[in-house]
Structures are given as C-alpha cells and as structure tokens.
mmCIF file of C-alpha atoms and ligand atoms in Angstrom:
data_model
loop_
_atom_site.group_PDB
_atom_site.id
_atom_site.type_symbol
_atom_site.label_atom_id
_atom_site.label_comp_id
_atom_site.label_asym_id
_atom_site.label_seq_id
_atom_site.Cartn_x
_atom_site.Cartn_y
_atom_site.Cartn_z
ATOM 1 C CA MET L 1 47.576 -20.494 257.094
ATOM 2 C CA ILE L 2 46.357 -17.965 259.621
ATOM 3 C CA ASP L 3 44.528 -16.278 256.823
ATOM 4 C CA ARG L 4 42.745 -19.504 255.838
ATOM 5 C CA LEU L 5 41.827 -20.166 259.434
ATOM 6 C CA GLN L 6 40.440 -16.668 259.817
ATOM 7 C CA ARG L 7 38.381 -17.011 256.667
ATOM 8 C CA ARG L 8 36.874 -20.299 257.863
ATOM 9 C CA ARG L 9 35.969 -18.683 261.134
ATOM 10 C CA ALA L 10 34.396 -15.808 259.216
ATOM 11 C CA VAL L 11 32.057 -18.261 257.536
ATOM 12 C CA THR L 12 31.036 -19.975 260.757
ATOM 13 C CA SER L 13 30.443 -16.672 262.504
ATOM 14 C CA VAL L 14 27.888 -15.269 260.046
ATOM 15 C CA GLY L 15 24.980 -16.534 262.145
ATOM 16 C CA ASP L 16 26.424 -14.868 265.232
ATOM 17 C CA GLY L 17 26.751 -11.674 263.236
ATOM 18 C CA VAL L 18 22.993 -11.617 262.611
ATOM 19 C CA ALA L 19 22.376 -11.945 266.345
ATOM 20 C CA LEU L 20 24.810 -9.111 267.010
ATOM 21 C CA ALA L 21 23.026 -6.890 264.512
ATOM 22 C CA ARG L 22 19.678 -7.563 266.233
ATOM 23 C CA THR L 23 21.004 -6.758 269.672
ATOM 24 C CA ARG L 24 22.663 -3.594 268.356
ATOM 25 C CA ARG L 25 19.316 -2.465 266.973
ATOM 26 C CA ASP L 26 17.678 -3.183 270.334
ATOM 27 C CA PHE L 27 20.382 -1.220 272.145
ATOM 28 C CA LEU L 28 19.824 1.755 269.885
ATOM 29 C CA ARG L 29 16.057 1.603 270.201
ATOM 30 C CA SER L 30 16.161 1.497 273.977
ATOM 31 C CA ALA L 31 18.625 4.357 274.273
ATOM 32 C CA ALA L 32 17.203 7.584 275.614
ATOM 33 C CA GLY L 33 16.292 10.180 273.066
ATOM 34 C CA LEU L 34 16.485 7.975 270.005
ATOM 35 C CA THR L 35 13.543 7.490 267.742
ATOM 36 C CA LEU L 36 14.616 5.162 265.023
ATOM 37 C CA GLY L 37 12.962 3.849 261.936
ATOM 38 C CA SER L 38 11.571 7.141 260.677
ATOM 39 C CA THR L 39 12.513 8.291 257.223
ATOM 40 C CA VAL L 40 13.289 11.926 257.793
ATOM 41 C CA LEU L 41 15.213 13.372 254.925
ATOM 42 C CA HIS L 42 17.333 16.436 254.902
ATOM 43 C CA ALA L 43 15.834 19.190 252.806
ATOM 44 C CA PRO L 44 15.430 17.750 249.287
ATOM 45 C CA TRP L 45 16.212 21.115 247.682
ATOM 46 C CA ALA L 46 19.630 21.019 249.343
ATOM 47 C CA ARG L 47 20.404 17.704 247.654
ATOM 48 C CA ALA L 48 19.336 18.892 244.257
ATOM 49 C CA ALA L 49 21.359 22.066 244.620
ATOM 50 C CA VAL L 50 24.711 20.332 245.114
ATOM 51 C CA ALA L 51 26.131 18.849 241.933
ATOM 52 C CA ALA L 52 28.088 15.599 242.229
ATOM 53 C CA SER L 53 31.252 17.472 241.302
ATOM 54 C CA LYS L 54 30.936 19.673 244.396
ATOM 55 C CA ARG L 55 30.236 16.903 246.862
ATOM 56 C CA LYS L 56 32.721 15.992 249.531
ATOM 57 C CA VAL L 57 33.228 12.866 251.598
ATOM 58 C CA VAL L 58 35.032 12.455 254.906
ATOM 59 C CA VAL L 59 35.730 8.858 255.966
ATOM 60 C CA VAL L 60 36.686 8.238 259.588
ATOM 61 C CA THR L 61 37.851 4.819 260.712
ATOM 62 C CA PHE L 62 36.873 4.345 264.332
ATOM 63 C CA GLY L 63 40.042 3.654 266.122
ATOM 64 C CA GLY L 64 41.248 0.069 265.993
ATOM 65 C CA GLY L 65 38.120 -1.699 267.099
ATOM 66 C CA ALA L 66 35.814 -1.547 270.113
ATOM 67 C CA ARG L 67 33.320 -4.109 271.389
ATOM 68 C CA ASP L 68 29.599 -3.630 271.946
ATOM 69 C CA GLN L 69 29.831 -3.988 275.696
ATOM 70 C CA GLU L 70 31.996 -0.852 275.788
ATOM 71 C CA THR L 71 29.941 1.017 273.167
ATOM 72 C CA PHE L 72 26.372 0.204 272.103
ATOM 73 C CA ALA L 73 25.306 -2.110 274.934
ATOM 74 C CA PRO L 74 23.453 -0.398 277.801
ATOM 75 C CA GLU L 75 26.520 -0.569 280.048
ATOM 76 C CA GLY L 76 28.721 0.876 277.282
ATOM 77 C CA GLN L 77 26.591 3.744 276.029
ATOM 78 C CA GLU L 78 28.050 6.196 278.540
ATOM 79 C CA ASN L 79 31.326 5.881 276.622
ATOM 80 C CA ILE L 80 29.863 7.097 273.335
ATOM 81 C CA PRO L 81 27.497 9.971 274.212
ATOM 82 C CA HIS L 82 28.291 11.882 271.016
ATOM 83 C CA LEU L 83 27.565 8.946 268.750
ATOM 84 C CA MET L 84 24.399 8.014 270.624
ATOM 85 C CA ARG L 85 22.866 11.455 271.056
ATOM 86 C CA GLU L 86 24.228 13.569 268.212
ATOM 87 C CA LEU L 87 25.457 11.475 265.340
ATOM 88 C CA ILE L 88 23.333 8.309 265.160
ATOM 89 C CA PRO L 89 19.984 10.169 265.324
ATOM 90 C CA GLN L 90 20.968 12.105 262.193
ATOM 91 C CA SER L 91 22.508 9.135 260.398
ATOM 92 C CA SER L 92 21.735 6.021 258.468
ATOM 93 C CA PHE L 93 23.201 3.372 260.742
ATOM 94 C CA PHE L 94 24.218 -0.126 259.646
ATOM 95 C CA THR L 95 24.345 -2.651 262.464
ATOM 96 C CA GLN L 96 26.148 -5.459 260.643
ATOM 97 C CA VAL L 97 29.278 -4.712 258.651
ATOM 98 C CA VAL L 98 31.286 -7.896 258.348
ATOM 99 C CA ASN L 99 35.028 -7.920 257.764
ATOM 100 C CA ARG L 100 35.933 -11.237 256.123
ATOM 101 C CA GLY L 101 39.583 -10.374 255.697
ATOM 102 C CA ILE L 102 42.734 -10.319 257.784
ATOM 103 C CA LEU L 103 42.320 -8.603 261.151
ATOM 104 C CA GLY L 104 45.411 -6.408 261.158
ATOM 105 C CA HIS L 105 44.965 -2.644 261.161
ATOM 106 C CA TYR L 106 47.003 -1.675 258.133
ATOM 107 C CA VAL L 107 45.771 -4.492 255.902
ATOM 108 C CA ALA L 108 42.159 -4.039 257.067
ATOM 109 C CA THR L 109 42.241 -0.299 256.494
ATOM 110 C CA ALA L 110 43.781 -0.913 253.087
ATOM 111 C CA SER L 111 40.902 -3.325 252.381
ATOM 112 C CA LEU L 112 38.385 -0.643 253.332
ATOM 113 C CA ALA L 113 40.169 1.726 250.958
ATOM 114 C CA THR L 114 40.358 -0.687 248.001
ATOM 115 C CA GLY L 115 37.076 -2.599 248.351
ATOM 116 C CA VAL L 116 39.087 -5.814 248.141
ATOM 117 C CA TYR L 117 40.283 -7.987 251.014
ATOM 118 C CA GLU L 118 43.951 -7.241 250.721
ATOM 119 C CA THR L 119 46.474 -9.905 251.626
ATOM 120 C CA ILE L 120 49.554 -7.730 251.977
ATOM 121 C CA ASN L 121 51.727 -8.211 255.038
ATOM 122 C CA ASN L 122 50.214 -6.102 257.803
ATOM 123 C CA PHE L 123 53.643 -5.266 259.172
ATOM 124 C CA ALA L 124 55.479 -4.237 256.039
ATOM 125 C CA ALA L 125 55.657 -0.915 254.244
ATOM 126 C CA LEU L 126 53.839 -2.194 251.153
ATOM 127 C CA PRO L 127 51.226 -0.502 248.994
ATOM 128 C CA PRO L 128 47.798 -2.127 248.593
ATOM 129 C CA GLN L 129 47.630 -4.480 245.596
ATOM 130 C CA SER L 130 44.261 -3.332 244.315
ATOM 131 C CA PRO L 131 43.533 0.248 243.281
ATOM 132 C CA THR L 132 42.516 2.505 246.156
ATOM 133 C CA VAL L 133 39.450 4.697 246.270
ATOM 134 C CA PHE L 134 41.781 7.662 245.881
ATOM 135 C CA GLU L 135 43.084 6.376 242.557
ATOM 136 C CA TYR L 136 39.602 5.654 241.148
ATOM 137 C CA PHE L 137 38.464 9.065 242.313
ATOM 138 C CA ARG L 138 41.389 10.973 240.864
ATOM 139 C CA LYS L 139 41.853 9.082 237.619
ATOM 140 C CA ASP L 140 38.188 8.729 236.628
ATOM 141 C CA LEU L 141 37.175 12.225 237.670
ATOM 142 C CA LYS L 142 40.436 13.914 236.659
ATOM 143 C CA ARG L 143 40.984 15.392 240.093
ATOM 144 C CA PRO L 144 44.277 16.989 241.133
ATOM 145 C CA SER L 145 46.506 15.479 243.780
ATOM 146 C CA THR L 146 45.307 18.127 246.254
ATOM 147 C CA ASP L 147 41.775 16.700 246.196
ATOM 148 C CA ALA L 148 42.383 13.390 248.018
ATOM 149 C CA TRP L 149 44.174 13.144 251.371
ATOM 150 C CA VAL L 150 44.745 10.588 254.059
ATOM 151 C CA VAL L 151 45.602 11.462 257.650
ATOM 152 C CA ALA L 152 46.929 8.371 259.394
ATOM 153 C CA PRO L 153 48.394 7.825 262.816
ATOM 154 C CA SER L 154 51.379 5.627 262.270
ATOM 155 C CA ASN L 155 54.308 5.428 259.927
ATOM 156 C CA GLY L 156 53.088 1.975 258.900
ATOM 157 C CA PHE L 157 50.296 3.649 256.924
ATOM 158 C CA ASN L 158 52.586 5.678 254.700
ATOM 159 C CA ARG L 159 51.830 3.581 251.599
ATOM 160 C CA ILE L 160 48.061 3.486 251.907
ATOM 161 C CA GLY L 161 47.372 6.310 249.461
ATOM 162 C CA GLU L 162 48.503 4.569 246.314
ATOM 163 C CA SER L 163 48.374 0.940 245.154
ATOM 164 C CA SER L 164 50.866 -1.104 243.185
ATOM 165 C CA HIS L 165 48.203 -1.830 240.547
ATOM 166 C CA ARG L 166 49.582 -1.316 237.064
ATOM 167 C CA SER L 167 46.471 0.421 235.686
ATOM 168 C CA TYR L 168 46.473 2.931 238.512
ATOM 169 C CA GLY L 169 49.153 3.486 241.095
ATOM 170 C CA GLN L 170 51.884 5.962 240.527
ATOM 171 C CA GLY L 171 50.693 9.517 240.284
ATOM 172 C CA PHE L 172 47.013 8.845 241.004
ATOM 173 C CA GLY L 173 47.087 8.280 244.757
ATOM 174 C CA ALA L 174 46.123 10.358 247.748
ATOM 175 C CA ARG L 175 48.574 12.502 249.580
ATOM 176 C CA VAL L 176 49.238 10.868 252.905
ATOM 177 C CA ILE L 177 50.001 12.964 255.927
ATOM 178 C CA LEU L 178 51.359 11.366 259.074
ATOM 179 C CA PRO L 179 51.013 13.886 261.885
ATOM 180 C CA LYS L 180 53.449 12.041 264.143
ATOM 181 C CA HIS L 181 56.001 12.109 261.400
ATOM 182 C CA LEU L 182 55.473 15.845 261.010
ATOM 183 C CA LEU L 183 56.027 16.225 264.717
ATOM 184 C CA THR L 184 59.220 14.197 264.594
ATOM 185 C CA ALA L 185 60.492 16.371 261.774
ATOM 186 C CA ALA L 186 59.420 19.568 263.507
ATOM 187 C CA THR L 187 61.189 18.675 266.726
ATOM 188 C CA ALA L 188 64.327 17.559 264.881
ATOM 189 C CA GLY L 189 64.775 14.431 266.936
ATOM 190 C CA ARG L 190 64.295 16.096 270.346
ATOM 191 C CA HIS L 191 61.094 14.474 271.485
ATOM 192 C CA GLU L 192 61.133 14.869 275.249
ATOM 193 C CA ASP L 193 57.905 16.872 275.403
ATOM 194 C CA TYR L 194 56.015 14.816 272.862
ATOM 195 C CA GLN L 195 56.566 11.205 273.833
ATOM 196 C CA HIS L 196 52.855 10.747 274.554
ATOM 197 C CA LEU L 197 52.095 11.532 270.914
ATOM 198 C CA LEU L 198 54.822 9.631 269.176
ATOM 199 C CA ARG L 199 54.378 5.966 269.906
ATOM 200 C CA ASP L 200 54.001 4.370 266.497
ATOM 201 C CA ASN L 201 51.709 1.433 267.114
ATOM 202 C CA TYR L 202 50.365 -0.585 269.995
ATOM 203 C CA GLU L 203 50.743 -4.055 268.626
ATOM 204 C CA THR L 204 54.368 -4.644 267.725
ATOM 205 C CA PRO L 205 56.973 -2.473 269.384
ATOM 206 C CA PHE L 206 59.483 -3.890 266.934
ATOM 207 C CA TYR L 207 57.841 -2.481 263.852
ATOM 208 C CA ALA L 208 58.165 1.268 263.503
ATOM 209 C CA PRO L 209 59.522 2.137 260.083
ATOM 210 C CA GLU L 210 61.474 5.346 260.037
ATOM 211 C CA LEU L 211 60.562 7.454 257.059
ATOM 212 C CA ALA L 212 62.955 9.708 255.241
ATOM 213 C CA GLY L 213 62.169 13.116 253.791
ATOM 214 C CA SER L 214 61.772 15.367 256.792
ATOM 215 C CA GLU L 215 62.451 18.432 254.675
ATOM 216 C CA PHE L 216 59.397 17.644 252.572
ATOM 217 C CA GLU L 217 57.379 17.108 255.723
ATOM 218 C CA LEU L 218 58.248 20.529 257.037
ATOM 219 C CA GLN L 219 57.342 22.064 253.715
ATOM 220 C CA GLN L 220 53.970 20.380 254.031
ATOM 221 C CA LEU L 221 53.534 22.000 257.416
ATOM 222 C CA GLU L 222 54.421 25.487 256.365
ATOM 223 C CA MET L 223 53.224 25.659 252.780
ATOM 224 C CA ILE L 224 50.228 23.372 252.724
ATOM 225 C CA LEU L 225 48.897 23.538 256.228
ATOM 226 C CA LYS L 226 49.970 27.160 256.755
ATOM 227 C CA LEU L 227 51.332 26.268 260.152
ATOM 228 C CA SER L 228 54.625 27.551 261.420
ATOM 229 C CA VAL L 229 56.782 24.898 263.035
ATOM 230 C CA ASP L 230 56.610 26.801 266.319
ATOM 231 C CA ASP L 231 52.824 27.063 266.251
ATOM 232 C CA PHE L 232 52.537 23.406 265.431
ATOM 233 C CA LYS L 233 54.839 22.382 268.268
ATOM 234 C CA ALA L 234 53.075 24.654 270.723
ATOM 235 C CA HIS L 235 49.687 23.263 269.745
ATOM 236 C CA ALA L 236 50.870 19.657 269.817
ATOM 237 C CA GLN L 237 51.979 20.106 273.407
ATOM 238 C CA THR L 238 48.410 20.778 274.455
ATOM 239 C CA LEU L 239 47.029 17.667 272.761
ATOM 240 C CA SER L 240 46.620 14.507 274.759
ATOM 241 C CA SER L 241 46.713 11.829 272.085
ATOM 242 C CA PRO L 242 47.860 10.879 268.579
ATOM 243 C CA ASP L 243 44.248 10.905 267.338
ATOM 244 C CA GLU L 244 43.802 14.421 268.615
ATOM 245 C CA LEU L 245 46.872 15.398 266.652
ATOM 246 C CA SER L 246 45.370 13.721 263.563
ATOM 247 C CA VAL L 247 42.073 15.578 263.933
ATOM 248 C CA TYR L 248 43.910 18.857 264.440
ATOM 249 C CA ILE L 249 45.850 18.280 261.211
ATOM 250 C CA ALA L 250 42.723 17.126 259.373
ATOM 251 C CA HIS L 251 40.918 20.300 260.371
ATOM 252 C CA GLN L 252 43.867 22.370 259.180
ATOM 253 C CA LEU L 253 43.740 20.505 255.851
ATOM 254 C CA MET L 254 40.022 21.189 255.545
ATOM 255 C CA ARG L 255 40.635 24.903 256.039
ATOM 256 C CA GLN L 256 43.672 25.278 253.816
ATOM 257 C CA VAL L 257 43.223 22.682 251.061
ATOM 258 C CA ALA L 258 39.576 21.572 251.348
ATOM 259 C CA PRO L 259 40.025 18.170 249.689
ATOM 260 C CA SER L 260 36.844 16.535 248.341
ATOM 261 C CA LEU L 261 37.916 13.123 249.622
ATOM 262 C CA LEU L 262 39.447 13.103 253.093
ATOM 263 C CA TRP L 263 40.227 9.891 254.959
ATOM 264 C CA ILE L 264 41.149 9.955 258.641
ATOM 265 C CA THR L 265 42.323 6.833 260.421
ATOM 266 C CA MET L 266 42.030 6.880 264.210
ATOM 267 C CA HIS L 267 43.983 4.471 266.332
ATOM 268 C CA ASP L 268 43.980 5.457 270.028
ATOM 269 C CA ILE L 269 41.574 2.661 271.027
ATOM 270 C CA ASP L 270 44.156 0.096 270.028
ATOM 271 C CA ILE L 271 46.107 0.905 273.170
ATOM 272 C CA ALA L 272 43.957 -1.988 274.434
ATOM 273 C CA HIS L 273 46.823 -4.258 273.353
ATOM 274 C CA ALA L 274 48.748 -2.980 276.356
ATOM 275 C CA GLY L 275 46.125 -4.722 278.500
ATOM 276 C CA ALA L 276 44.887 -1.698 280.458
ATOM 277 C CA TYR L 277 41.109 -1.647 280.296
ATOM 278 C CA SER L 278 40.850 1.935 281.532
ATOM 279 C CA LEU L 279 43.075 3.205 278.725
ATOM 280 C CA TYR L 280 41.018 1.289 276.172
ATOM 281 C CA VAL L 281 37.786 2.851 277.462
ATOM 282 C CA GLU L 282 39.419 6.271 277.571
ATOM 283 C CA GLY L 283 40.378 5.737 273.919
ATOM 284 C CA ILE L 284 36.756 4.957 273.025
ATOM 285 C CA ARG L 285 35.519 8.080 274.801
ATOM 286 C CA ARG L 286 38.097 10.237 273.074
ATOM 287 C CA THR L 287 37.304 8.757 269.666
ATOM 288 C CA ASP L 288 33.610 9.406 270.271
ATOM 289 C CA ARG L 289 34.363 13.060 271.055
ATOM 290 C CA LEU L 290 36.728 13.449 268.103
ATOM 291 C CA CYS L 291 34.087 12.107 265.696
ATOM 292 C CA SER L 292 31.754 14.782 266.978
ATOM 293 C CA ASP L 293 34.516 17.413 266.639
ATOM 294 C CA LEU L 294 34.996 16.408 263.010
ATOM 295 C CA TRP L 295 31.274 16.575 262.338
ATOM 296 C CA LYS L 296 31.189 20.073 263.842
ATOM 297 C CA ALA L 297 34.213 21.061 261.750
ATOM 298 C CA ILE L 298 32.339 19.909 258.634
ATOM 299 C CA GLN L 299 29.338 22.055 259.576
ATOM 300 C CA SER L 300 31.467 25.103 260.353
ATOM 301 C CA GLU L 301 33.774 25.117 257.328
ATOM 302 C CA PRO L 302 32.140 26.864 254.361
ATOM 303 C CA GLU L 303 33.839 24.517 251.889
ATOM 304 C CA TYR L 304 32.209 21.512 253.589
ATOM 305 C CA ALA L 305 28.920 22.650 255.117
ATOM 306 C CA GLY L 306 25.856 21.377 253.290
ATOM 307 C CA LYS L 307 27.709 19.208 250.796
ATOM 308 C CA THR L 308 29.644 16.652 252.813
ATOM 309 C CA THR L 309 28.826 13.058 253.676
ATOM 310 C CA MET L 310 30.684 11.650 256.658
ATOM 311 C CA PHE L 311 31.195 7.922 257.123
ATOM 312 C CA ILE L 312 32.334 6.454 260.432
ATOM 313 C CA LEU L 313 33.250 2.783 260.660
ATOM 314 C CA PRO L 314 35.767 0.638 262.540
ATOM 315 C CA ASP L 315 38.261 -1.474 260.607
ATOM 316 C CA PHE L 316 37.107 -4.462 262.725
ATOM 317 C CA GLY L 317 36.089 -5.321 266.279
ATOM 318 C CA ARG L 318 37.847 -6.963 269.214
ATOM 319 C CA ASP L 319 37.664 -10.412 270.768
ATOM 320 C CA SER L 320 34.805 -11.401 273.036
ATOM 321 C CA ASP L 321 35.385 -12.597 276.583
ATOM 322 C CA GLN L 322 33.967 -16.008 275.660
ATOM 323 C CA ASP L 323 36.424 -17.284 273.065
ATOM 324 C CA ALA L 324 39.114 -19.366 274.717
ATOM 325 C CA GLY L 325 41.530 -18.481 271.918
ATOM 326 C CA GLY L 326 41.584 -14.793 272.875
ATOM 327 C CA ASN L 327 42.089 -12.568 275.855
ATOM 328 C CA GLY L 328 38.924 -10.469 275.704
ATOM 329 C CA PHE L 329 39.162 -6.773 274.850
ATOM 330 C CA GLN L 330 42.949 -6.834 274.623
ATOM 331 C CA HIS L 331 43.381 -8.230 271.110
ATOM 332 C CA HIS L 332 41.643 -9.159 267.869
ATOM 333 C CA ARG L 333 43.110 -12.539 267.209
ATOM 334 C CA THR L 334 40.318 -15.095 267.366
ATOM 335 C CA GLY L 335 38.344 -14.130 264.272
ATOM 336 C CA ASP L 336 35.132 -14.635 266.291
ATOM 337 C CA ALA L 337 31.875 -12.898 265.359
ATOM 338 C CA LEU L 338 32.499 -9.969 267.691
ATOM 339 C CA SER L 339 35.904 -9.248 266.210
ATOM 340 C CA ARG L 340 34.495 -9.383 262.666
ATOM 341 C CA THR L 341 31.075 -7.779 262.944
ATOM 342 C CA THR L 342 31.337 -4.025 263.023
ATOM 343 C CA TRP L 343 28.992 -1.185 262.095
ATOM 344 C CA MET L 344 28.923 1.948 259.983
ATOM 345 C CA LEU L 345 27.163 5.248 260.128
ATOM 346 C CA ALA L 346 26.727 7.740 257.344
ATOM 347 C CA ALA L 347 25.467 11.287 257.788
ATOM 348 C CA GLY L 348 25.110 14.335 255.626
ATOM 349 C CA PRO L 349 22.687 16.243 253.417
ATOM 350 C CA PHE L 350 22.176 13.332 251.003
ATOM 351 C CA ILE L 351 21.610 10.690 253.667
ATOM 352 C CA ARG L 352 18.381 9.644 255.358
ATOM 353 C CA GLU L 353 18.242 10.377 259.077
ATOM 354 C CA GLY L 354 17.291 7.963 261.815
ATOM 355 C CA ILE L 355 17.437 4.816 259.697
ATOM 356 C CA VAL L 356 18.784 1.558 261.119
ATOM 357 C CA VAL L 357 19.656 -1.189 258.651
ATOM 358 C CA ASP L 358 20.291 -4.730 259.877
ATOM 359 C CA ARG L 359 21.152 -6.541 256.683
ATOM 360 C CA ALA L 360 24.765 -7.670 256.431
ATOM 361 C CA LEU L 361 27.158 -5.388 254.603
ATOM 362 C CA ASP L 362 30.719 -6.227 253.752
ATOM 363 C CA SER L 363 33.673 -4.042 254.688
ATOM 364 C CA THR L 364 34.400 -3.988 250.962
ATOM 365 C CA ASP L 365 31.090 -2.238 250.181
ATOM 366 C CA LEU L 366 32.414 1.196 251.142
ATOM 367 C CA VAL L 367 34.418 1.867 247.976
ATOM 368 C CA PRO L 368 31.609 0.946 245.526
ATOM 369 C CA THR L 369 29.285 3.171 247.571
ATOM 370 C CA LEU L 370 31.692 6.089 247.283
ATOM 371 C CA GLY L 371 31.970 5.334 243.565
ATOM 372 C CA ALA L 372 28.205 5.618 243.140
ATOM 373 C CA MET L 373 28.149 8.852 245.148
ATOM 374 C CA PHE L 374 30.976 10.561 243.299
ATOM 375 C CA GLY L 375 30.426 8.979 239.868
ATOM 376 C CA PHE L 376 33.636 6.969 239.466
ATOM 377 C CA SER L 377 33.964 3.269 238.571
ATOM 378 C CA PRO L 378 35.734 1.099 241.137
ATOM 379 C CA SER L 379 36.241 -1.670 238.570
ATOM 380 C CA PHE L 380 38.348 -3.963 240.745
ATOM 381 C CA ALA L 381 36.414 -3.608 244.010
ATOM 382 C CA GLN L 382 34.632 -6.724 245.290
ATOM 383 C CA GLY L 383 31.844 -5.102 247.284
ATOM 384 C CA LYS L 384 28.507 -3.663 246.214
ATOM 385 C CA PRO L 385 27.127 -0.149 246.596
ATOM 386 C CA VAL L 386 24.990 0.297 249.714
ATOM 387 C CA THR L 387 21.685 1.100 248.060
ATOM 388 C CA GLU L 388 20.137 2.557 251.229
ATOM 389 C CA LEU L 389 22.623 5.420 250.956
ATOM 390 C CA LEU L 390 21.893 6.151 247.317
ATOM 391 C CA GLN L 391 18.137 6.487 247.336
ATOM 392 C CA SER L 392 17.842 10.179 247.928
HETATM 393 ZN ZN1 ZN J 1 45.187 -3.799 267.227
#
C-alpha cells in the first residue's frame, strides 16, 4: 500500500522534478569558478589507449540523501566545496535523476545496483530479486570474484552483492565488505573505543542483524587487505565516522586487490533521522570531502589512474520543508519531488567535462550505462544507457 502511494506520488511529482533540475542548473551556473556547457574532452588518445577490458568503475552512493538547500542552492554550496570546485567542473553532471521506487536505503541501493525497482523488504536480510550489476559483469565478462567488490556501511547491506535470480545469483556476485563488521570482529566484542563507528543504521534502532563468520572477516583483513588487526584497530581509532572507515577500507582494497568494479555506499548523512540539523550538515560536508578523497585515490593509484570512471549519486533525496506529511530534512517519507529527484555526476578519462544535462534520468539507468561501458548485457534491467556518457 505504501509502495502504491509512493508510486502515485512519483507520477505527480514529475513536473516538480523538471523545475528542480532547472534550478540546479542555475545554481551551478552562478557558482564561482564554474564554466558549464563547454564540451572539453579528456585527451582522446587516452581513451583510445585503454581497452574496455582494462577499464575500471568506482560507484559512490552519496550518503542517504541530502536536499538542495544544504547542497547545490547558494546557501548550501559552502557544504560541498569539493563537489562544486573540483569534481563537477571535470564531470558530466545530471541534474534530474528520478527514483520512482521505494525510498528505503537498502532497497533503493539494491535498485541502483540491479537497474530494477526492487520491492524487497528494506529491513530484512534479503538478496535483490533481479540480477545485480556485479553478476552481469562477472558472468558475461568471465571475471573472477576478486574483480567486483562492495563496501557498505551497515550489516543490513550484507546481501547486496548477489541476487536470488535463478539465472545468476550464487557464485557470480560481488564480495561484500562491511567495515563495521570487520571492526566488531577485530575488537572481539570489546567496543568501548569504537562506539562512534559501530552504530548500524540511523532509521530503526531495532534492526541490526548480527552476522556470523568473524573468523572469515579477520582473514579478509589480514590476507586480502594486508592489514594486521592491530594496525586496523589503531587506524580506526583515528577515524571520526563510519563512512571514513568505509573509504579507508575501499582505498586498501584498491591498493591490494584493485577490483575493476568497486561500489562504495556512504551513509553518514542519514544521521539526519536523529533530528539534529548540525549533524546532518556535518555528514554532508564529510561526504563531500570523502568523495574528493576517493577521486584523489583513483588518480594516485597506478591500477586506477587514467582508466577509471567514477560515478557519484545519492540513492534518493530528503523531504522538503513544505510537505505537511513530512518533517523536513529529518526523513524521506513523503515521496515528494525533492525526496525523489536526485542527481548524478560522472568523471574520468572517457567522460566529457563541464557538461550539465537536464533531461530526466531514472535511477535504474545506471546499470545499463555500466553495461554499455564494460560490454556486458544487463538483460533484466529496466533503465536505459545514458547516451551522453557513451559518446566519446
Ligand atoms: Zn534514511
């Protein structure tokens, strides 16, 4: 029932989404230092030199949803200096990415990863029903299990790497690494120093599935990430947030395993559910910085530099202050245009720089776009490839 209601609202909010896209473009144009609309390409010889089989993609989901007034609007731009000044000027930026599905973080992220609006219970440890991008990638291109990884913040995401689809599923998924789970295993249940990193999600304190298999987790740390438990614990103590822990682990994965398809889900912004505006804004600022850190990591790691496309997109937005059914920034319950209309940026050697695209994309378009970039066939995905990203 909620689902049907949300879908109806999605239909009525399409017109509002167009208006949002226009204002986003205006915000970007008026921002200092941005010259948009040019068609600067990265060196064409660099594109030709990198075969599809060597290309890498890093997908970053932007943290549980943020609204324009805290990000792209003039009063919000101070919260995203890295996006505004570093990343967007060298990206193709899409101002209108509409999520027509269920606005829960696990199910929405699963929808991004399958290209289908998933209807699985957001608060259950269930695999997506449609094949994930990781399965298409690995099965079609015959890639080993080490070539597709997910780094996710909460135990609730432990099934996102592999669907229950009978043509794919078992054995074709991504390896999923849950840094908080690693930390729990590494500290053997004594968490006093790490409480700030270990909260599982911000929405339902009652749902925090405990995962078994800590021995395997510690093997992952030592054998795969080449991190001693002591080093890991010492480093974790210096980190201020779960997303920072995720980025630290992702960087370690890039160095040690260098997967071609790496998916990082950020979640700090969702602390907004607690109702503290300052923590929500702090989460946005941190996510902005961490996106820039990841971009720098891509440029500095020899396995990634010059052949990696990075995508950044939120799973969905948050409620506006206007809708009487919501409580402003705190939640994403109303299904209004602001909570459904997000954005996406793509950057890398195969992507045009300084382009802003206003036409409406669907959240489900990501997987077909990755399929066209890598050369796999996402047969069950609903979306369409984003042609603006495939023209180079
Ligand atoms: Zn949330």
